[in-house]
CSV table of C-alpha atoms and ligand atoms in Angstrom, one decimal:
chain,number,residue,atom,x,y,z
A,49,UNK,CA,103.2,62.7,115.1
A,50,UNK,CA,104.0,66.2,116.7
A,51,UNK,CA,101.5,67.8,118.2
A,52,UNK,CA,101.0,71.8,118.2
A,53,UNK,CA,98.5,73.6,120.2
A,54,UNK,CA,96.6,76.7,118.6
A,55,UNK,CA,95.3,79.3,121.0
A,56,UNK,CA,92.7,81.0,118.6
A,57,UNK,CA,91.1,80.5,115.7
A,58,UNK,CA,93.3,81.7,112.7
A,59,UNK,CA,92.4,84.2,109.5
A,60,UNK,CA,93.1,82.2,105.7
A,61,UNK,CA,95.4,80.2,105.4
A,62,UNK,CA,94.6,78.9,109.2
A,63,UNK,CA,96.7,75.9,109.9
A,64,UNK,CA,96.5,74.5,106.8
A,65,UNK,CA,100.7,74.7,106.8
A,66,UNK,CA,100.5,73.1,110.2
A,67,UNK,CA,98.4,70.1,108.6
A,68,UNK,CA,99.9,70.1,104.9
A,69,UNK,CA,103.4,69.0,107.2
A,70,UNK,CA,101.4,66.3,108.9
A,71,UNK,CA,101.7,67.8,112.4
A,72,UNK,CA,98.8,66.8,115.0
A,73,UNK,CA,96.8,70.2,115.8
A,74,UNK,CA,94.7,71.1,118.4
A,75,UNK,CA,93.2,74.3,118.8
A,76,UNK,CA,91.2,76.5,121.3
A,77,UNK,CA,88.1,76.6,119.4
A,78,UNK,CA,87.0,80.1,120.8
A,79,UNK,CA,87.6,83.1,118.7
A,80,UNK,CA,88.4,84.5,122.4
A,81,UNK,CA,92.4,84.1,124.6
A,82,UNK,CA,92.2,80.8,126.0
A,83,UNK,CA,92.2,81.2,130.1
A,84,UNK,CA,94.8,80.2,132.4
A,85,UNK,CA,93.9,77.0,132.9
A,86,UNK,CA,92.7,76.3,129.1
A,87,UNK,CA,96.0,77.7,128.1
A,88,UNK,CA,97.9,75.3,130.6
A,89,UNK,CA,95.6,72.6,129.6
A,90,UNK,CA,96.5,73.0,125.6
A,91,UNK,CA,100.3,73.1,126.5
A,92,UNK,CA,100.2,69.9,128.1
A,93,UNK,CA,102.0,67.0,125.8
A,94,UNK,CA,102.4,69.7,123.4
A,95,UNK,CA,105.5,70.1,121.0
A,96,UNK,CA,105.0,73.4,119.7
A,97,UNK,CA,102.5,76.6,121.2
A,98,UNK,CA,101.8,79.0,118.3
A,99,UNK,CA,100.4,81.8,120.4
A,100,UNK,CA,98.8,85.2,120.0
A,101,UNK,CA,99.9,88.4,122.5
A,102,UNK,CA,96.9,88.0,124.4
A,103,UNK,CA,98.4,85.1,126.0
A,104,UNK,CA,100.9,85.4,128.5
A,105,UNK,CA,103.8,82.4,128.4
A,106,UNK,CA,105.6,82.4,131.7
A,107,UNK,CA,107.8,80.0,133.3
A,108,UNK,CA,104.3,78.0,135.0
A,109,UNK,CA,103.4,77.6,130.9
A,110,UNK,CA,106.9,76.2,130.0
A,111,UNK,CA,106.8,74.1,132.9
A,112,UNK,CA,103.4,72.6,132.1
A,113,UNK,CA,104.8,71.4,129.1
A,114,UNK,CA,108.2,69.3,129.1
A,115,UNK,CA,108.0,68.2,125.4
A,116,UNK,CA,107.7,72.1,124.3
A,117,UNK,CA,110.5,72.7,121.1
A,118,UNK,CA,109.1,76.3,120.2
A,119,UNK,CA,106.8,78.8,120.7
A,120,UNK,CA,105.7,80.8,117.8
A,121,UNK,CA,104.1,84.2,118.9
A,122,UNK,CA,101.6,86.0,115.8
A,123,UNK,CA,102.8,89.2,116.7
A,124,UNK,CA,106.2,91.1,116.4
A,125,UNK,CA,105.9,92.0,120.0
A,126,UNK,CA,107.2,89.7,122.4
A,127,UNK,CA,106.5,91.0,125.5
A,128,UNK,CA,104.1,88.7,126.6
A,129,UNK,CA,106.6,85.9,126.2
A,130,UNK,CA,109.3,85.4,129.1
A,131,UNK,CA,112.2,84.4,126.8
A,132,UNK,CA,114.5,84.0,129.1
A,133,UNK,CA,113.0,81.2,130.9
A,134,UNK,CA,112.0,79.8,127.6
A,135,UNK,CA,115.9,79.8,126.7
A,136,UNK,CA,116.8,78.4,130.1
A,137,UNK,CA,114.4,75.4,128.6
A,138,UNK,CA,115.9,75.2,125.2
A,139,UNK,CA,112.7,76.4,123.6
A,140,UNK,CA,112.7,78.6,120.8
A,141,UNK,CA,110.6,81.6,120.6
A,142,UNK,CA,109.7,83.2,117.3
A,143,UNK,CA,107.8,86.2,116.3
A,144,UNK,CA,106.6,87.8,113.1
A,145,UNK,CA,108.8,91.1,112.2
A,146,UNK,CA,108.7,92.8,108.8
A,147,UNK,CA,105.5,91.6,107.5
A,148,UNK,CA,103.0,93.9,109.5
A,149,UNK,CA,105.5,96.6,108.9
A,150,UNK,CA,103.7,98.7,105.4
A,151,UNK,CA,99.9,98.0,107.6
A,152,UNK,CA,101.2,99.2,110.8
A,153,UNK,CA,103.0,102.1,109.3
A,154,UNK,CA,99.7,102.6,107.5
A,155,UNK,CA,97.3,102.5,110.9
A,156,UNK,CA,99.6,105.0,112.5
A,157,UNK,CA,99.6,107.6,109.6
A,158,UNK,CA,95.7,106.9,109.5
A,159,UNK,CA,95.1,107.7,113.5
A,160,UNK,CA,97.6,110.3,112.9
A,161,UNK,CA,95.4,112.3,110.8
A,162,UNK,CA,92.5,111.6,112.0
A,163,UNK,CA,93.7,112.8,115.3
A,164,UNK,CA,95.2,116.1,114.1
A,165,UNK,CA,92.0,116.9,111.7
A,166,UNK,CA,89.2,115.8,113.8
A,167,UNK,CA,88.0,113.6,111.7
A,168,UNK,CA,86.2,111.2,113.7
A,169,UNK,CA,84.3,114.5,115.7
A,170,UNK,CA,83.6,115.4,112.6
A,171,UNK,CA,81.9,112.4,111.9
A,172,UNK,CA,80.1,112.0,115.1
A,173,UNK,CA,78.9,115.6,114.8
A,174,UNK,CA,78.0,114.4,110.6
A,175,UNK,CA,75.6,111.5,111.6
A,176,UNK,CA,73.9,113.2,114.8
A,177,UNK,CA,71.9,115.3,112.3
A,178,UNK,CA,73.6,118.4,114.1
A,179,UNK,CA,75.6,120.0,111.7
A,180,UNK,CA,73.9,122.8,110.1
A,181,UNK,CA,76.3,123.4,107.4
A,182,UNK,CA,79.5,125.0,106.6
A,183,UNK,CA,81.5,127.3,109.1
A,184,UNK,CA,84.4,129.1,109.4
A,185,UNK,CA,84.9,128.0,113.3
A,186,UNK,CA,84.6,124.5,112.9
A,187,UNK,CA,86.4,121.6,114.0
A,188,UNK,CA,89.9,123.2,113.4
A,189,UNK,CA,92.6,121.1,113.9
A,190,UNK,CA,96.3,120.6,113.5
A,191,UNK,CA,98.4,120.7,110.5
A,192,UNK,CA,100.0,118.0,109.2
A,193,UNK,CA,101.9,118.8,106.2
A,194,UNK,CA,105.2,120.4,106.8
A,195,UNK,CA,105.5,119.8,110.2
A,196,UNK,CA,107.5,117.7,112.6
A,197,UNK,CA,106.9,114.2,113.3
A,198,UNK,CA,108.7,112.4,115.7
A,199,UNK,CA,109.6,108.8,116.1
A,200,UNK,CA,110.2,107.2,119.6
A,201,UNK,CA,111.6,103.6,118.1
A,202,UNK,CA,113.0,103.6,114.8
A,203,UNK,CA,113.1,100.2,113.9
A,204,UNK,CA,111.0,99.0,110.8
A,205,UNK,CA,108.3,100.2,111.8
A,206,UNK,CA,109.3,103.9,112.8
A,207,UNK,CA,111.1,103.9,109.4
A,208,UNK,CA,108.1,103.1,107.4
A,209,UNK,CA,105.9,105.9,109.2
A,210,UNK,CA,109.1,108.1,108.4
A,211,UNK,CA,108.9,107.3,104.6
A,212,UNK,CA,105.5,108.5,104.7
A,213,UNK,CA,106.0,111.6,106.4
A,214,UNK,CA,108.5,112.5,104.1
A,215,UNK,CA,105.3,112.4,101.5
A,216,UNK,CA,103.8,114.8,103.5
A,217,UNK,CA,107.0,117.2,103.3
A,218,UNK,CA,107.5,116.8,107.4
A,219,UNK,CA,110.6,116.9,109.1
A,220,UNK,CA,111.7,113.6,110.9
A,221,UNK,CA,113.1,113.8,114.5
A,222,UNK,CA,113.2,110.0,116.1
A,223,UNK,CA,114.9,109.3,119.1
A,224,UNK,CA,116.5,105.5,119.9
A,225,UNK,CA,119.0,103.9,122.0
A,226,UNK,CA,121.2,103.4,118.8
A,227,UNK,CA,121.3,105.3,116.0
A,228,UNK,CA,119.4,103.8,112.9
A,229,UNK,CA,120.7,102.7,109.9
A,230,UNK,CA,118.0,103.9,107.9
A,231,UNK,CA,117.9,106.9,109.4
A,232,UNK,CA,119.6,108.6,106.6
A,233,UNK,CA,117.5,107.1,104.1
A,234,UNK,CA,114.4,109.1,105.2
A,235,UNK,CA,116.5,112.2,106.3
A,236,UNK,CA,115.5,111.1,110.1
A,237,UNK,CA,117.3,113.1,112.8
A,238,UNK,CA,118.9,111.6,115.8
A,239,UNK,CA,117.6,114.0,119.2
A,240,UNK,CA,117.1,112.6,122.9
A,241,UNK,CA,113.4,112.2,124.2
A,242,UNK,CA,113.5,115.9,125.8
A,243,UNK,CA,114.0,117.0,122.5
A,244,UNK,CA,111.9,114.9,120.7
A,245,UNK,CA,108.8,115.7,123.0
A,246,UNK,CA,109.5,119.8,123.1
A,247,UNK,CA,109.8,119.9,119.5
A,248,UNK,CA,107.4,117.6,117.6
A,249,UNK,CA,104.1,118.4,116.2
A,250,UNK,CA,103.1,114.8,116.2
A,251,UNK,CA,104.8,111.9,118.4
A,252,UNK,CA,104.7,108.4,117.3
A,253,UNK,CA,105.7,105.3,119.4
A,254,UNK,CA,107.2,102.3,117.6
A,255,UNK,CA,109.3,100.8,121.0
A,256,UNK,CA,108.9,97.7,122.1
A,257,UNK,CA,107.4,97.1,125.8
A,258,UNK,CA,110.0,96.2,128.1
A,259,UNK,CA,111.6,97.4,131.8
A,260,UNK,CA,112.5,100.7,130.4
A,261,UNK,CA,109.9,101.5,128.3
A,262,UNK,CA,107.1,101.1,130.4
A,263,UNK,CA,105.5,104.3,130.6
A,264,UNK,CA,108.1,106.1,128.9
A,265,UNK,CA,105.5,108.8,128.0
A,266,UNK,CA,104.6,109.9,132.0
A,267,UNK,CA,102.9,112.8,133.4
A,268,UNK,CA,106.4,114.2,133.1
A,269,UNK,CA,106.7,113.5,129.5
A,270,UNK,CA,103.5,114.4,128.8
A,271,UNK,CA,103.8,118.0,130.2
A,272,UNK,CA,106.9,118.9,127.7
A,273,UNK,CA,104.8,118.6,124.9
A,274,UNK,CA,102.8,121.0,123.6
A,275,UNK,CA,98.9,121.9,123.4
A,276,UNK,CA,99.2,121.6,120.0
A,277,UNK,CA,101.0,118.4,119.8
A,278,UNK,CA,99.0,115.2,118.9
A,279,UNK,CA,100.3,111.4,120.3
A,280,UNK,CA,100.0,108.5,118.4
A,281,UNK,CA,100.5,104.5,119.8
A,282,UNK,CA,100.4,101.7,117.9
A,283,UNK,CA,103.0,100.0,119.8
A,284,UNK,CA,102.4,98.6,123.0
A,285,UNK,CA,99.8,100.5,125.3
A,286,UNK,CA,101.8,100.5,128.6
A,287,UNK,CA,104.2,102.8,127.0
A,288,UNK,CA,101.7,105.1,127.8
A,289,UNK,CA,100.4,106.3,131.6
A,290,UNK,CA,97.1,105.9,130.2
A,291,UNK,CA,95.6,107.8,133.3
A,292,UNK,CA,98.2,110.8,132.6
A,293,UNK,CA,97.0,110.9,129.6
A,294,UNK,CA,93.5,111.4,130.1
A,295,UNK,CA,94.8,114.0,132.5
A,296,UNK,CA,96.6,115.9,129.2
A,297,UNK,CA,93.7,115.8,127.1
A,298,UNK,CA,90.9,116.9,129.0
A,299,UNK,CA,92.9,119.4,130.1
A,300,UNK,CA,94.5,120.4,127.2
A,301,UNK,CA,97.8,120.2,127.5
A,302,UNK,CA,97.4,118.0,124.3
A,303,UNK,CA,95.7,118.6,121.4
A,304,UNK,CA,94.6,115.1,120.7
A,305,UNK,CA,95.6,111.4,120.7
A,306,UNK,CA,94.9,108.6,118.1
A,307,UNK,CA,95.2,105.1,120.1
A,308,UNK,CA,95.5,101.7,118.7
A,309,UNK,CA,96.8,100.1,122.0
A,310,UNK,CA,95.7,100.1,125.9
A,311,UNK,CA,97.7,99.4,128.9
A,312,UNK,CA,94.7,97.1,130.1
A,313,UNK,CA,93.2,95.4,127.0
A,314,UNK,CA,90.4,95.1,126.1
A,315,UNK,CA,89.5,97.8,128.7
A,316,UNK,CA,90.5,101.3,128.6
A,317,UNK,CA,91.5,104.0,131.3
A,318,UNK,CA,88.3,105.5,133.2
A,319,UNK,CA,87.4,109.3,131.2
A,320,UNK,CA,89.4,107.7,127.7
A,321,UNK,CA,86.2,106.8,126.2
A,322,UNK,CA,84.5,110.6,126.6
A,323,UNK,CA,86.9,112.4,125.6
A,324,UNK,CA,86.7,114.5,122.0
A,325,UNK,CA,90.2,114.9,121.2
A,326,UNK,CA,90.8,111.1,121.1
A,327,UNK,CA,90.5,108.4,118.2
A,328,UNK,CA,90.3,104.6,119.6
A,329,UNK,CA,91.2,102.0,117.4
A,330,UNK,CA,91.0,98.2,118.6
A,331,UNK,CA,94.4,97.3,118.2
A,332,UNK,CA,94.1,96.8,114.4
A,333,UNK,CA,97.8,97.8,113.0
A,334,UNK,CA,98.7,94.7,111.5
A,335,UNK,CA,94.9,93.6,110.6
A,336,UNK,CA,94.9,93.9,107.1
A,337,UNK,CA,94.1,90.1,105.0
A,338,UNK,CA,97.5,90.2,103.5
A,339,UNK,CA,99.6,91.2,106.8
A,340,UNK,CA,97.3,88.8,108.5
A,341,UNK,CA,98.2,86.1,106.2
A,342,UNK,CA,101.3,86.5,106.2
A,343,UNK,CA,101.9,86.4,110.0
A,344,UNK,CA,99.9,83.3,109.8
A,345,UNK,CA,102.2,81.7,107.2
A,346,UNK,CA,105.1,82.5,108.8
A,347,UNK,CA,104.3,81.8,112.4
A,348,UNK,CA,103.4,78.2,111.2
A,349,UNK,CA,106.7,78.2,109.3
A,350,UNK,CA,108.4,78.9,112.2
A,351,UNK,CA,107.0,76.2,113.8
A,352,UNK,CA,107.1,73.3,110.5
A,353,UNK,CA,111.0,74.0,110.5
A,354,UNK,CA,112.0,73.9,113.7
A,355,UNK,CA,110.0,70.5,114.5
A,356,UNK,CA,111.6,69.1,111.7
A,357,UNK,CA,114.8,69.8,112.7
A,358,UNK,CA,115.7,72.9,111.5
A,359,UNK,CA,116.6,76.7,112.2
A,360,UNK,CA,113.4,78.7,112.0
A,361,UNK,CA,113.0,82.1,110.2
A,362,UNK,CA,112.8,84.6,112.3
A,363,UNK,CA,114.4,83.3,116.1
A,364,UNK,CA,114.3,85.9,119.6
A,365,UNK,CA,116.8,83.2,121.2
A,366,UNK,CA,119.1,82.0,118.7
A,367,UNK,CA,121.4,80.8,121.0
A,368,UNK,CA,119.0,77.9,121.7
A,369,UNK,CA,119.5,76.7,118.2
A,370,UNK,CA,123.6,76.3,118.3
A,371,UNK,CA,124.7,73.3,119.2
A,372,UNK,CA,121.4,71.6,118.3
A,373,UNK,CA,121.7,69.0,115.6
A,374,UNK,CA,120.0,69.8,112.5
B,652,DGY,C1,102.2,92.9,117.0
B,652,DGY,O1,102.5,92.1,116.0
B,652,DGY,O2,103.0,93.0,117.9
B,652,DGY,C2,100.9,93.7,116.9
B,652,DGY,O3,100.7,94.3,118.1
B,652,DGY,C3,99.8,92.8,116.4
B,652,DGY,O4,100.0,92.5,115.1
């Protein structure tokens, strides 16, 4: 019987699909990433890894498990997966797109506005018994409504946050190595990142974490924005120089930030955590029971197909798959 290891413990329907196809499965019991060795440990003898982006599969992973077929990562990132040794390997890595994309949309609009109208000062200010009552002077924030948002990564993602914004009557400026297809669709403008940064009122990132995208949004990037302009991640944290950031805001040469990732998670850049113009979100996009579910469902599809044989759903490294007997 094929055996699949399990780093965490799982939301509804858990590995039920795992067991229902009468795979063997062991998992890390701990609702907490499995450690280097635990990880390496699990792996061992193992036919297929379904993994979470906490844990980092590199070539020593792969190695420590010659019987590996796939590994199914809950998460449309895939950066903590080196695919290319996994392909060297013939191991097929898979990931979760599409069905996170309407709750990640909805996180970043959320921190969006929450970032541009205060809200979560507000709040603070609410339940400290301070407030004494209306005022004409307080907590004034940014507009939202008519504005300009602009997407850095317009895949499904960036494309769902410009749908919404078009409910909000903004203008769409996204910037990407290609143009998007459904760019036109949401009346999204094509501009390069200079642009992008000098003329939005909000920025959103929806790029995925690579070589060139790590800390795409610099000190330099940073400082051609403007004080009014409000930054929103829910992509990968080390888009961000989190440190230059902290720089912007408490100087600010921002006017606020809603974060749902961190370059160094779970731990944030020193100063983050005291500044006012920031909203911190735990790296919640996609955590919403039904995108949960379904990232669950097919992550263990993924992994049911290809151990019996077949192509799986959603494949990073088709090219393992030709050739292969199905
Ligand atoms: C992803 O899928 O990459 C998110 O960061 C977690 O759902």
């Amino acid at each position: 019987m094929p055996t699949v290891y399990v780093t965490r413990p799982l939301p509804p329907p858990g590995t039920d699909p795992l067991r229902e196809a009468g795979l063997d499965v062991r998992q890390h019991a701990r609702d907490r990433p499995p450690t280097g060795e635990e990880l390496l440990d699990g792996v061992r003898g193992a036919d297929a890894l379904l993994c979470l982006l906490t844990e980092r599969v590199d070539a020593a992973v792969l190695a420590a498990a010659p019987r590996l077929r796939i590994v199914a990562n809950l998460a449309v990132g895939h950066d903590n997966i080196d695919i290319p040794a996994a392909t060297a390997r013939g191991v097929v890595v898979t990931n979760t797109p599409d069905v996170l994309t309407e709750a990640t949309a909805d996180l970043t609009f959320a921190l969006l506005l929450a970032a541009a109208r205060r809200l979560v000062e507000g709040d603070r200010l609410v339940r400290s018994g301070r407030w004494d009552g209306w005022s004409p002077t307080q907590l004034l924030g940014q507009p939202v409504a008519g504005r300009t948002l602009g997407i850095v990564g317009m895949g499904a993602i960036g494309t769902a946050v410009a749908r919404r914004a078009r409910g909000f009557g903004m203008s769409v400026l996204y910037h990407n190595r290609n143009p998007a297809p459904a760019a036109a669709e949401v009346a999204a403008r094509l501009v390069t990142l200079d642009e992008l940064l000098r003329r939005a009122d909000v920025v959103t990132l929806h790029a995925p974490l690579t070589d060139d995208t790590r800390h795409l949004i610099d000190a330099a990037a940073l400082g051609r924005m403007r004080p009014t302009t409000v930054l929103v991640n829910t992509a990968r944290g080390p888009l961000v120089d989190e440190a230059a950031l902290v720089a912007a805001l408490a100087a600010g040469r921002l006017a606020g930030a809603g974060l749902d990732v961190f370059e160094r998670e779970p731990a944030i850049a020193e100063g983050l955590a005291a500044l006012d113009n920031v909203v911190l979100a735990p790296h919640v996009g996609s955590a919403t029971t039904q995108s949960r579910g379904d990232m669950v469902r097919l992550a263990c599809r993924n992994v049911t197909e290809v151990l019996a044989g077949r192509a799986p759903v959603t494949p990073l490294n088709p090219q393992v798959l030709e050739g292969r007997d199905r």
